[in-house]
Coordinates of C-alpha atoms in Angstrom, one line a residue:
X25 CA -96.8 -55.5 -104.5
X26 CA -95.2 -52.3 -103.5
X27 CA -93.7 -52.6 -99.2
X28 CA -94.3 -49.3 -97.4
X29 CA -91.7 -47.1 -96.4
X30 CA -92.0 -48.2 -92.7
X31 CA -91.6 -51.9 -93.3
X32 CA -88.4 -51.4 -96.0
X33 CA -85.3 -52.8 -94.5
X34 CA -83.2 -49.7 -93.3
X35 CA -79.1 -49.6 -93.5
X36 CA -77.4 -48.5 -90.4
X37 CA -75.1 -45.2 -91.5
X38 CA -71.5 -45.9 -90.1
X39 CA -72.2 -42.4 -88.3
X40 CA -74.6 -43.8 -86.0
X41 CA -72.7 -47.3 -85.3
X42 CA -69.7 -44.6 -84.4
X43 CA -71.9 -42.4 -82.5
X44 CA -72.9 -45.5 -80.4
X45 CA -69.3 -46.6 -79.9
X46 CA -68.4 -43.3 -78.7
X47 CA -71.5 -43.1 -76.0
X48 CA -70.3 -46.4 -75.3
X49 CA -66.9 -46.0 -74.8
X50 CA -67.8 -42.6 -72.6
X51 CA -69.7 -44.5 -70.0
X52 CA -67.0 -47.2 -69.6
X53 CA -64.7 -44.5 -68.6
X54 CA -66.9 -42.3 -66.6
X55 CA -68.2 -45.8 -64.9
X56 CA -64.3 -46.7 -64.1
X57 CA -63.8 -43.0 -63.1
X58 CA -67.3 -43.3 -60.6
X59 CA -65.4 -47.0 -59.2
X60 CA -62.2 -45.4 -58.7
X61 CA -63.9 -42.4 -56.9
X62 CA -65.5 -45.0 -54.8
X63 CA -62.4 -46.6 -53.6
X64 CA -60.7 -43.6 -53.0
X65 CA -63.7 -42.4 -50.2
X66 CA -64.1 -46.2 -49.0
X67 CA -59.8 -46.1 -48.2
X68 CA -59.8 -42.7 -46.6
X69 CA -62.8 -43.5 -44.5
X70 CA -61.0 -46.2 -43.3
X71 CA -58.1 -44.4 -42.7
X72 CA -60.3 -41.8 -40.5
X73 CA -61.9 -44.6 -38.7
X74 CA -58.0 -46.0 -37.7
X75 CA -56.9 -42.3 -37.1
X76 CA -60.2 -42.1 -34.2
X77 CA -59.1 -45.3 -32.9
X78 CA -55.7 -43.7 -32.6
X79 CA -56.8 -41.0 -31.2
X80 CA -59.0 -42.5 -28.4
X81 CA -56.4 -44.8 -27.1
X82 CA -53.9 -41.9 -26.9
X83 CA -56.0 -39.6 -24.8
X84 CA -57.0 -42.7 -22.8
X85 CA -52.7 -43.4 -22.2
X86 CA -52.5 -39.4 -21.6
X87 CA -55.7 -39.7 -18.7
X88 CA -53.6 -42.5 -17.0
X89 CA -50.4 -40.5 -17.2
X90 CA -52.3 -37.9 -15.8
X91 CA -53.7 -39.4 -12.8
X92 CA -50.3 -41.1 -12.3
X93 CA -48.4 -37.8 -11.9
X94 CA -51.3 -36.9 -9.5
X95 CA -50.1 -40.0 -7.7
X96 CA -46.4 -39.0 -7.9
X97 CA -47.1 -35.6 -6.5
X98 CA -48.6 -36.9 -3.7
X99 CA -46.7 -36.5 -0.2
X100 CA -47.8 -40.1 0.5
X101 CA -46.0 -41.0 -2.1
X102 CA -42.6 -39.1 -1.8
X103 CA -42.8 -40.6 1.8
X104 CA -43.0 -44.1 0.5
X105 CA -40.3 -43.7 -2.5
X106 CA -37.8 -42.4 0.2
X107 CA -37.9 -45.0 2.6
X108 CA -37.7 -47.6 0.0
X109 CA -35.8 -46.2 -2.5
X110 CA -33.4 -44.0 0.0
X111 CA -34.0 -46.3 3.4
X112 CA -35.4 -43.0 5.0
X113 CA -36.9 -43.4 8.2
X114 CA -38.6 -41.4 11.0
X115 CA -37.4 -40.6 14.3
X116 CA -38.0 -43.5 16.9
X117 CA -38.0 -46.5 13.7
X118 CA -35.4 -48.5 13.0
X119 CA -34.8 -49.7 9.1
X120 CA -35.0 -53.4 8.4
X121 CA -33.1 -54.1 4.8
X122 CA -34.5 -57.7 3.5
X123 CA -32.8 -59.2 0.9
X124 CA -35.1 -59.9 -2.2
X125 CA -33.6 -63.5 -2.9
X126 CA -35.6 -66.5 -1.9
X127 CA -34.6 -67.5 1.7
X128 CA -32.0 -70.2 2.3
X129 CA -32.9 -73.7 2.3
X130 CA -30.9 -76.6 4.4
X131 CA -29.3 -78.2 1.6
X132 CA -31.0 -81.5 0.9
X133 CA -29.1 -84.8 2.5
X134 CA -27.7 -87.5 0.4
X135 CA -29.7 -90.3 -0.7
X136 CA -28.4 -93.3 0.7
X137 CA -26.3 -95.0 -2.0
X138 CA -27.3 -98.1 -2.2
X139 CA -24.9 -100.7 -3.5
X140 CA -24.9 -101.9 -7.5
X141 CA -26.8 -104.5 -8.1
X142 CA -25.6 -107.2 -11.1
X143 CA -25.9 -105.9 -14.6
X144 CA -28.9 -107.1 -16.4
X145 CA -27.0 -109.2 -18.7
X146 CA -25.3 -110.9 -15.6
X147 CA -29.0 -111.4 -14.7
X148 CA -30.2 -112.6 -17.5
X149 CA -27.4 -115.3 -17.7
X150 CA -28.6 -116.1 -13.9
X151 CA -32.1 -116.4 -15.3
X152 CA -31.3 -118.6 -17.9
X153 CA -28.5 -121.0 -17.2
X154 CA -29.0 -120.7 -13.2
X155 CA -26.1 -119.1 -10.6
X156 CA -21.8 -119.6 -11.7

C-alpha cells in the first residue's frame, strides 16, 4: 500500500530549525530590551515623584520664611526685640532685668544624725548567743 504524500513523515531542514532559533533568540532580546525600558520609566517616575515632594516642602519652608520676615518687619516687633534684646524702654518705665536661672532655694537643713546602731553581725551574735 502506497502512504499519500500528506501523511509521509517529513524531515525538518536545519534552515528552518535555525530560522526558529534565530526568531527565538530575537524576542529574548527585544523582550529583555522591553523589561529594561520598563525599569528605566518605573525609576525615573519615581525620581519625579521624590523631586515634587521636594519641591512642595520647599515652597511650603519658603511661605513660612515669608510670613516670618513679614513678622520681622513689623514695628511691633522691632519694639519688642529692643527692649529685650537692648533693654530699651519708653519715657516714664523703668527696666526690670530678671535673671533666667531658677530662683534660690533655702538650702535644705541637716537630717538629724542619728547615732550608729550595732553592726548586724554584732546583732546577730546578740540574737543567737544572748547579750556579752
Amino acid at each position: 500500500m502506497v502512504m499519500p504524500e500528506s501523511a509521509a513523515p517529513r524531515r525538518s531542514s536545519p534552515l528552518l530549525f535555525l530560522g526558529a532559533l534565530t526568531a527565538g533568540a530575537f524576542l529574548v532580546l527585544v523582550g529583555a530590551s522591553l523589561v529594561q525600558e520598563l525599569r528605566r520609566r518605573y525609576l525615573l517616575e519615581q525620581h519625579i515623584q521624590a523631586l515634587r515632594a521636594t519641591i512642595t516642602a520647599r515652597e511650603q519652608r519658603i511661605a513660612g520664611l515669608k510670613r516670618l520676615e513679614e513678622y520681622l518687619a513689623t514695628d511691633a516687633y522691632v519694639e519688642r526685640a529692643a527692649r529685650e534684646k537692648l533693654n530699651y524702654q519708653k519715657p516714664g518705665e523703668r527696666v526690670a532685668i530678671v535673671p533666667h536661672g531658677a530662683s534660690p532655694s533655702p538650702a535644705p537643713a541637716p537630717a538629724p544624725r542619728t547615732p550608729p546602731g550595732p553592726s548586724p553581725a554584732r546583732a546577730w551574735l546578740r540574737l543567737l548567743f544572748g547579750p556579752p
